[in-house]
């Protein structure tokens, strides 16, 4: 089961609230909190689309930039042995650990993108 949706460059993770018997989500990657919900699973995607469209319309009306800026900086915690291996590989390649990790992440994301773009065999 895929619990994520994408629309106009925005994504969300759909969650189920068993107490309220509701599906709900929030638009990720923005500075504001925009949520949506539905009791009907066949409507949750439409509710997400409406939330994104409403948010973009609101931002346009008030002259606000809708997307959160990514600074390119985040902390990652890894096992010490992996840290050691990365440091050694960076030395061998004569690059910084940041450059090595960026290359690895970029390669991984490229693989994911290529898998998403590949047609699925029947």
Short mmCIF file of N, CA and C in Angstrom, two decimals:
data_model
loop_
_atom_site.label_atom_id
_atom_site.label_comp_id
_atom_site.label_asym_id
_atom_site.label_seq_id
_atom_site.Cartn_x
_atom_site.Cartn_y
_atom_site.Cartn_z
N UNK A 1 0.84 -1.18 0.00
CA UNK A 1 0.00 0.00 0.00
C UNK A 1 0.88 1.24 0.00
N UNK A 2 0.63 2.16 -0.92
CA UNK A 2 1.38 3.40 -0.99
C UNK A 2 0.60 4.46 -0.22
N UNK A 3 1.23 5.04 0.78
CA UNK A 3 0.54 6.04 1.60
C UNK A 3 1.02 7.45 1.30
N UNK A 4 1.76 7.64 0.20
CA UNK A 4 2.20 8.98 -0.17
C UNK A 4 1.56 9.40 -1.48
N UNK A 5 1.35 10.69 -1.59
CA UNK A 5 0.79 11.28 -2.81
C UNK A 5 1.66 12.46 -3.20
N UNK A 6 1.73 12.74 -4.51
CA UNK A 6 2.43 13.92 -5.02
C UNK A 6 1.51 14.67 -5.96
N UNK A 7 1.63 16.00 -5.92
CA UNK A 7 0.82 16.86 -6.78
C UNK A 7 1.49 18.21 -6.88
N UNK A 8 1.73 18.67 -8.09
CA UNK A 8 2.35 19.98 -8.34
C UNK A 8 3.64 20.19 -7.56
N UNK A 9 4.42 19.13 -7.41
CA UNK A 9 5.70 19.23 -6.71
C UNK A 9 5.60 19.13 -5.20
N UNK A 10 4.42 18.95 -4.67
CA UNK A 10 4.24 18.82 -3.22
C UNK A 10 3.90 17.37 -2.91
N UNK A 11 4.23 16.95 -1.71
CA UNK A 11 3.92 15.57 -1.34
C UNK A 11 3.29 15.53 0.05
N UNK A 12 2.70 14.40 0.33
CA UNK A 12 2.06 14.18 1.62
C UNK A 12 2.11 12.70 1.94
N UNK A 13 2.00 12.40 3.20
CA UNK A 13 1.84 11.02 3.66
C UNK A 13 0.44 10.92 4.26
N UNK A 14 -0.34 9.99 3.75
CA UNK A 14 -1.71 9.80 4.24
C UNK A 14 -1.66 8.91 5.47
N UNK A 15 -2.35 9.34 6.52
CA UNK A 15 -2.42 8.57 7.75
C UNK A 15 -3.88 8.30 8.09
N UNK A 16 -4.10 7.26 8.87
CA UNK A 16 -5.44 6.88 9.27
C UNK A 16 -5.60 7.08 10.76
N UNK A 17 -6.65 7.80 11.16
CA UNK A 17 -6.99 8.00 12.56
C UNK A 17 -8.15 7.05 12.88
N UNK A 18 -7.84 5.96 13.57
CA UNK A 18 -8.85 4.95 13.86
C UNK A 18 -9.92 5.45 14.81
N UNK A 19 -9.55 6.36 15.72
CA UNK A 19 -10.54 6.89 16.66
C UNK A 19 -11.60 7.72 15.93
N UNK A 20 -11.15 8.57 15.02
CA UNK A 20 -12.07 9.44 14.29
C UNK A 20 -12.56 8.81 12.99
N UNK A 21 -11.97 7.67 12.61
CA UNK A 21 -12.29 7.00 11.34
C UNK A 21 -12.10 7.95 10.16
N UNK A 22 -10.93 8.63 10.16
CA UNK A 22 -10.60 9.61 9.13
C UNK A 22 -9.24 9.31 8.53
N UNK A 23 -9.11 9.58 7.24
CA UNK A 23 -7.82 9.66 6.59
C UNK A 23 -7.42 11.12 6.61
N UNK A 24 -6.16 11.40 6.85
CA UNK A 24 -5.73 12.80 6.90
C UNK A 24 -4.27 12.91 6.48
N UNK A 25 -3.87 14.13 6.19
CA UNK A 25 -2.49 14.41 5.83
C UNK A 25 -2.21 15.88 5.94
N UNK A 26 -0.96 16.24 5.69
CA UNK A 26 -0.55 17.64 5.66
C UNK A 26 0.43 17.80 4.51
N UNK A 27 0.44 18.97 3.94
CA UNK A 27 1.37 19.25 2.84
C UNK A 27 2.77 19.37 3.44
N UNK A 28 3.68 18.57 2.91
CA UNK A 28 5.07 18.58 3.39
C UNK A 28 5.89 19.59 2.58
N UNK A 29 6.97 20.08 3.18
CA UNK A 29 7.90 20.95 2.48
C UNK A 29 7.48 22.40 2.37
N UNK A 30 6.54 22.81 3.22
CA UNK A 30 6.14 24.22 3.23
C UNK A 30 6.27 24.74 4.66
N UNK A 31 6.38 26.06 4.78
CA UNK A 31 6.53 26.67 6.09
C UNK A 31 5.22 26.70 6.87
N UNK A 32 4.10 26.67 6.17
CA UNK A 32 2.80 26.75 6.81
C UNK A 32 2.25 25.35 7.09
N UNK A 33 1.26 25.29 7.94
CA UNK A 33 0.59 24.03 8.23
C UNK A 33 -0.71 23.99 7.44
N UNK A 34 -0.77 23.11 6.45
CA UNK A 34 -1.97 22.93 5.64
C UNK A 34 -2.33 21.45 5.72
N UNK A 35 -3.50 21.19 6.30
CA UNK A 35 -3.95 19.82 6.48
C UNK A 35 -5.22 19.58 5.66
N UNK A 36 -5.55 18.32 5.50
CA UNK A 36 -6.76 17.92 4.80
C UNK A 36 -7.19 16.58 5.35
N UNK A 37 -8.46 16.22 5.13
CA UNK A 37 -8.96 14.95 5.64
C UNK A 37 -10.15 14.50 4.81
N UNK A 38 -10.47 13.22 4.98
CA UNK A 38 -11.65 12.66 4.33
C UNK A 38 -12.04 11.38 5.05
N UNK A 39 -13.34 11.14 5.15
CA UNK A 39 -13.84 9.87 5.67
C UNK A 39 -13.86 8.82 4.57
N UNK A 40 -13.79 9.28 3.32
CA UNK A 40 -13.92 8.41 2.16
C UNK A 40 -12.56 8.26 1.47
N UNK A 41 -12.03 7.04 1.43
CA UNK A 41 -10.70 6.83 0.86
C UNK A 41 -10.64 7.21 -0.62
N UNK A 42 -11.75 7.13 -1.32
CA UNK A 42 -11.75 7.50 -2.74
C UNK A 42 -11.68 9.01 -2.93
N UNK A 43 -11.82 9.79 -1.87
CA UNK A 43 -11.80 11.25 -1.96
C UNK A 43 -10.51 11.87 -1.42
N UNK A 44 -9.66 11.08 -0.77
CA UNK A 44 -8.50 11.68 -0.08
C UNK A 44 -7.54 12.34 -1.06
N UNK A 45 -7.34 11.76 -2.24
CA UNK A 45 -6.45 12.38 -3.21
C UNK A 45 -7.01 13.71 -3.70
N UNK A 46 -8.31 13.76 -3.95
CA UNK A 46 -8.94 15.02 -4.37
C UNK A 46 -8.83 16.08 -3.27
N UNK A 47 -8.94 15.66 -2.02
CA UNK A 47 -8.80 16.60 -0.90
C UNK A 47 -7.38 17.15 -0.83
N UNK A 48 -6.39 16.29 -1.08
CA UNK A 48 -5.00 16.74 -1.11
C UNK A 48 -4.80 17.74 -2.24
N UNK A 49 -5.29 17.44 -3.42
CA UNK A 49 -5.16 18.35 -4.56
C UNK A 49 -5.81 19.68 -4.24
N UNK A 50 -7.00 19.65 -3.65
CA UNK A 50 -7.70 20.89 -3.29
C UNK A 50 -6.90 21.69 -2.26
N UNK A 51 -6.28 21.01 -1.31
CA UNK A 51 -5.48 21.69 -0.29
C UNK A 51 -4.28 22.38 -0.92
N UNK A 52 -3.61 21.70 -1.85
CA UNK A 52 -2.46 22.30 -2.54
C UNK A 52 -2.92 23.50 -3.37
N UNK A 53 -3.98 23.32 -4.14
CA UNK A 53 -4.49 24.42 -4.97
C UNK A 53 -4.90 25.62 -4.12
N UNK A 54 -5.60 25.37 -3.02
CA UNK A 54 -6.01 26.46 -2.12
C UNK A 54 -4.80 27.17 -1.54
N UNK A 55 -3.80 26.41 -1.14
CA UNK A 55 -2.60 27.00 -0.56
C UNK A 55 -1.88 27.86 -1.58
N UNK A 56 -1.73 27.37 -2.80
CA UNK A 56 -1.06 28.15 -3.85
C UNK A 56 -1.84 29.42 -4.18
N UNK A 57 -3.16 29.31 -4.22
CA UNK A 57 -4.00 30.49 -4.47
C UNK A 57 -3.84 31.50 -3.35
N UNK A 58 -3.85 31.04 -2.11
CA UNK A 58 -3.68 31.92 -0.96
C UNK A 58 -2.34 32.64 -1.02
N UNK A 59 -1.28 31.89 -1.30
CA UNK A 59 0.06 32.49 -1.37
C UNK A 59 0.12 33.55 -2.46
N UNK A 60 -0.50 33.27 -3.59
CA UNK A 60 -0.52 34.24 -4.69
C UNK A 60 -1.26 35.51 -4.28
N UNK A 61 -2.41 35.34 -3.61
CA UNK A 61 -3.21 36.48 -3.16
C UNK A 61 -2.45 37.39 -2.21
N UNK A 62 -1.69 36.80 -1.29
CA UNK A 62 -1.00 37.61 -0.30
C UNK A 62 0.44 37.94 -0.69
N UNK A 63 0.86 37.49 -1.89
CA UNK A 63 2.21 37.78 -2.36
C UNK A 63 3.29 37.05 -1.60
N UNK A 64 2.99 35.86 -1.19
CA UNK A 64 3.92 35.07 -0.38
C UNK A 64 4.52 33.94 -1.22
N UNK A 65 5.80 33.64 -0.97
CA UNK A 65 6.46 32.51 -1.63
C UNK A 65 5.97 31.23 -0.95
N UNK A 66 5.36 30.30 -1.69
CA UNK A 66 4.74 29.14 -1.04
C UNK A 66 5.70 28.05 -0.55
N UNK A 67 6.81 27.84 -1.21
CA UNK A 67 7.66 26.71 -0.84
C UNK A 67 8.67 27.09 0.23
N UNK A 68 8.93 26.13 1.08
CA UNK A 68 9.99 26.30 2.07
C UNK A 68 11.32 26.21 1.34
N UNK A 69 12.24 27.08 1.69
CA UNK A 69 13.57 27.00 1.10
C UNK A 69 14.38 25.94 1.82
N UNK A 70 15.05 25.13 1.04
CA UNK A 70 15.95 24.13 1.61
C UNK A 70 17.36 24.71 1.57
N UNK A 71 18.01 24.71 2.71
CA UNK A 71 19.34 25.30 2.81
C UNK A 71 20.44 24.37 2.34
N UNK A 72 20.11 23.08 2.18
CA UNK A 72 21.14 22.13 1.80
C UNK A 72 21.95 21.64 2.99
N UNK A 73 21.38 21.78 4.16
CA UNK A 73 22.07 21.41 5.38
C UNK A 73 21.12 20.60 6.25
N UNK A 74 21.55 19.39 6.63
CA UNK A 74 20.77 18.60 7.57
C UNK A 74 21.71 17.65 8.28
N UNK A 75 21.33 17.26 9.47
CA UNK A 75 22.17 16.34 10.27
C UNK A 75 21.73 14.91 10.02
N UNK A 76 22.70 14.05 9.89
CA UNK A 76 22.44 12.63 9.72
C UNK A 76 23.27 11.88 10.74
N UNK A 77 22.64 10.99 11.48
CA UNK A 77 23.35 10.18 12.45
C UNK A 77 23.54 8.79 11.85
N UNK A 78 24.78 8.32 11.87
CA UNK A 78 25.11 7.02 11.31
C UNK A 78 25.96 6.24 12.30
N UNK A 79 26.09 4.96 12.05
CA UNK A 79 26.93 4.11 12.90
C UNK A 79 28.39 4.57 12.81
N UNK A 80 29.12 4.47 13.90
CA UNK A 80 30.54 4.87 13.88
C UNK A 80 31.36 4.12 12.84
N UNK A 81 31.09 2.83 12.64
CA UNK A 81 31.87 2.08 11.65
C UNK A 81 31.61 2.58 10.23
N UNK A 82 30.39 2.99 9.95
CA UNK A 82 30.08 3.54 8.64
C UNK A 82 30.74 4.91 8.47
N UNK A 83 30.73 5.70 9.52
CA UNK A 83 31.41 7.00 9.51
C UNK A 83 32.89 6.82 9.17
N UNK A 84 33.51 5.84 9.79
CA UNK A 84 34.93 5.56 9.55
C UNK A 84 35.16 5.18 8.09
N UNK A 85 34.30 4.32 7.54
CA UNK A 85 34.45 3.89 6.15
C UNK A 85 34.27 5.07 5.18
N UNK A 86 33.32 5.94 5.48
CA UNK A 86 33.10 7.12 4.63
C UNK A 86 34.32 8.03 4.67
N UNK A 87 34.84 8.25 5.86
CA UNK A 87 36.01 9.11 6.01
C UNK A 87 37.19 8.55 5.22
N UNK A 88 37.41 7.23 5.31
CA UNK A 88 38.51 6.61 4.58
C UNK A 88 38.31 6.72 3.07
N UNK A 89 37.09 6.50 2.61
CA UNK A 89 36.81 6.59 1.17
C UNK A 89 37.01 8.03 0.67
N UNK A 90 36.61 9.01 1.46
CA UNK A 90 36.80 10.41 1.09
C UNK A 90 38.29 10.73 0.94
N UNK A 91 39.10 10.22 1.86
CA UNK A 91 40.56 10.43 1.77
C UNK A 91 41.10 9.81 0.49
N UNK A 92 40.68 8.57 0.19
CA UNK A 92 41.14 7.88 -1.02
C UNK A 92 40.79 8.66 -2.28
N UNK A 93 39.61 9.28 -2.29
CA UNK A 93 39.14 10.01 -3.47
C UNK A 93 39.61 11.47 -3.46
N UNK A 94 40.26 11.88 -2.36
CA UNK A 94 40.75 13.24 -2.20
C UNK A 94 39.61 14.26 -2.29
N UNK A 95 38.50 13.92 -1.64
CA UNK A 95 37.36 14.84 -1.55
C UNK A 95 36.90 14.88 -0.10
N UNK A 96 36.05 15.83 0.23
CA UNK A 96 35.52 15.93 1.59
C UNK A 96 34.46 14.85 1.82
N UNK A 97 34.21 14.57 3.08
CA UNK A 97 33.14 13.63 3.40
C UNK A 97 31.80 14.17 2.91
N UNK A 98 31.60 15.48 3.02
CA UNK A 98 30.36 16.08 2.51
C UNK A 98 30.19 15.80 1.03
N UNK A 99 31.25 15.98 0.26
CA UNK A 99 31.17 15.74 -1.19
C UNK A 99 30.87 14.27 -1.47
N UNK A 100 31.50 13.37 -0.72
CA UNK A 100 31.26 11.94 -0.92
C UNK A 100 29.81 11.57 -0.60
N UNK A 101 29.30 12.08 0.51
CA UNK A 101 27.92 11.78 0.90
C UNK A 101 26.95 12.40 -0.11
N UNK A 102 27.24 13.61 -0.57
CA UNK A 102 26.37 14.24 -1.57
C UNK A 102 26.34 13.40 -2.85
N UNK A 103 27.50 12.90 -3.29
CA UNK A 103 27.54 12.04 -4.48
C UNK A 103 26.72 10.78 -4.27
N UNK A 104 26.83 10.18 -3.09
CA UNK A 104 26.09 8.94 -2.79
C UNK A 104 24.59 9.19 -2.79
N UNK A 105 24.17 10.27 -2.16
CA UNK A 105 22.74 10.59 -2.12
C UNK A 105 22.23 10.90 -3.52
N UNK A 106 23.00 11.66 -4.28
CA UNK A 106 22.61 12.00 -5.65
C UNK A 106 22.46 10.74 -6.50
N UNK A 107 23.39 9.81 -6.38
CA UNK A 107 23.31 8.55 -7.12
C UNK A 107 22.07 7.77 -6.72
N UNK A 108 21.79 7.72 -5.43
CA UNK A 108 20.62 7.01 -4.94
C UNK A 108 19.33 7.62 -5.49
N UNK A 109 19.23 8.94 -5.44
CA UNK A 109 18.03 9.62 -5.93
C UNK A 109 17.88 9.42 -7.44
N UNK A 110 18.98 9.44 -8.18
CA UNK A 110 18.94 9.17 -9.62
C UNK A 110 18.40 7.76 -9.89
N UNK A 111 18.82 6.79 -9.10
CA UNK A 111 18.33 5.42 -9.25
C UNK A 111 16.83 5.37 -9.00
N UNK A 112 16.39 6.02 -7.94
CA UNK A 112 14.96 6.05 -7.60
C UNK A 112 14.18 6.70 -8.75
N UNK A 113 14.67 7.84 -9.26
CA UNK A 113 14.00 8.52 -10.36
C UNK A 113 13.91 7.63 -11.59
N UNK A 114 14.99 6.93 -11.91
CA UNK A 114 14.99 6.04 -13.08
C UNK A 114 14.03 4.88 -12.90
N UNK A 115 13.92 4.35 -11.67
CA UNK A 115 12.98 3.28 -11.42
C UNK A 115 11.55 3.75 -11.55
N UNK A 116 11.28 4.99 -11.11
CA UNK A 116 9.94 5.55 -11.21
C UNK A 116 9.55 5.80 -12.65
N UNK A 117 10.53 6.16 -13.48
CA UNK A 117 10.26 6.48 -14.88
C UNK A 117 10.16 5.24 -15.76
N UNK A 118 10.69 4.11 -15.28
CA UNK A 118 10.68 2.90 -16.09
C UNK A 118 9.29 2.29 -16.13
N UNK A 119 8.86 1.87 -17.32
CA UNK A 119 7.54 1.23 -17.40
C UNK A 119 7.56 -0.11 -16.65
N UNK A 120 6.45 -0.42 -16.03
CA UNK A 120 6.32 -1.66 -15.30
C UNK A 120 5.86 -2.74 -16.25
N UNK A 121 6.55 -3.88 -16.21
CA UNK A 121 6.18 -5.01 -17.10
C UNK A 121 4.85 -5.59 -16.66
N UNK A 122 4.01 -6.00 -17.61
CA UNK A 122 2.70 -6.57 -17.26
C UNK A 122 2.81 -7.89 -16.55
#
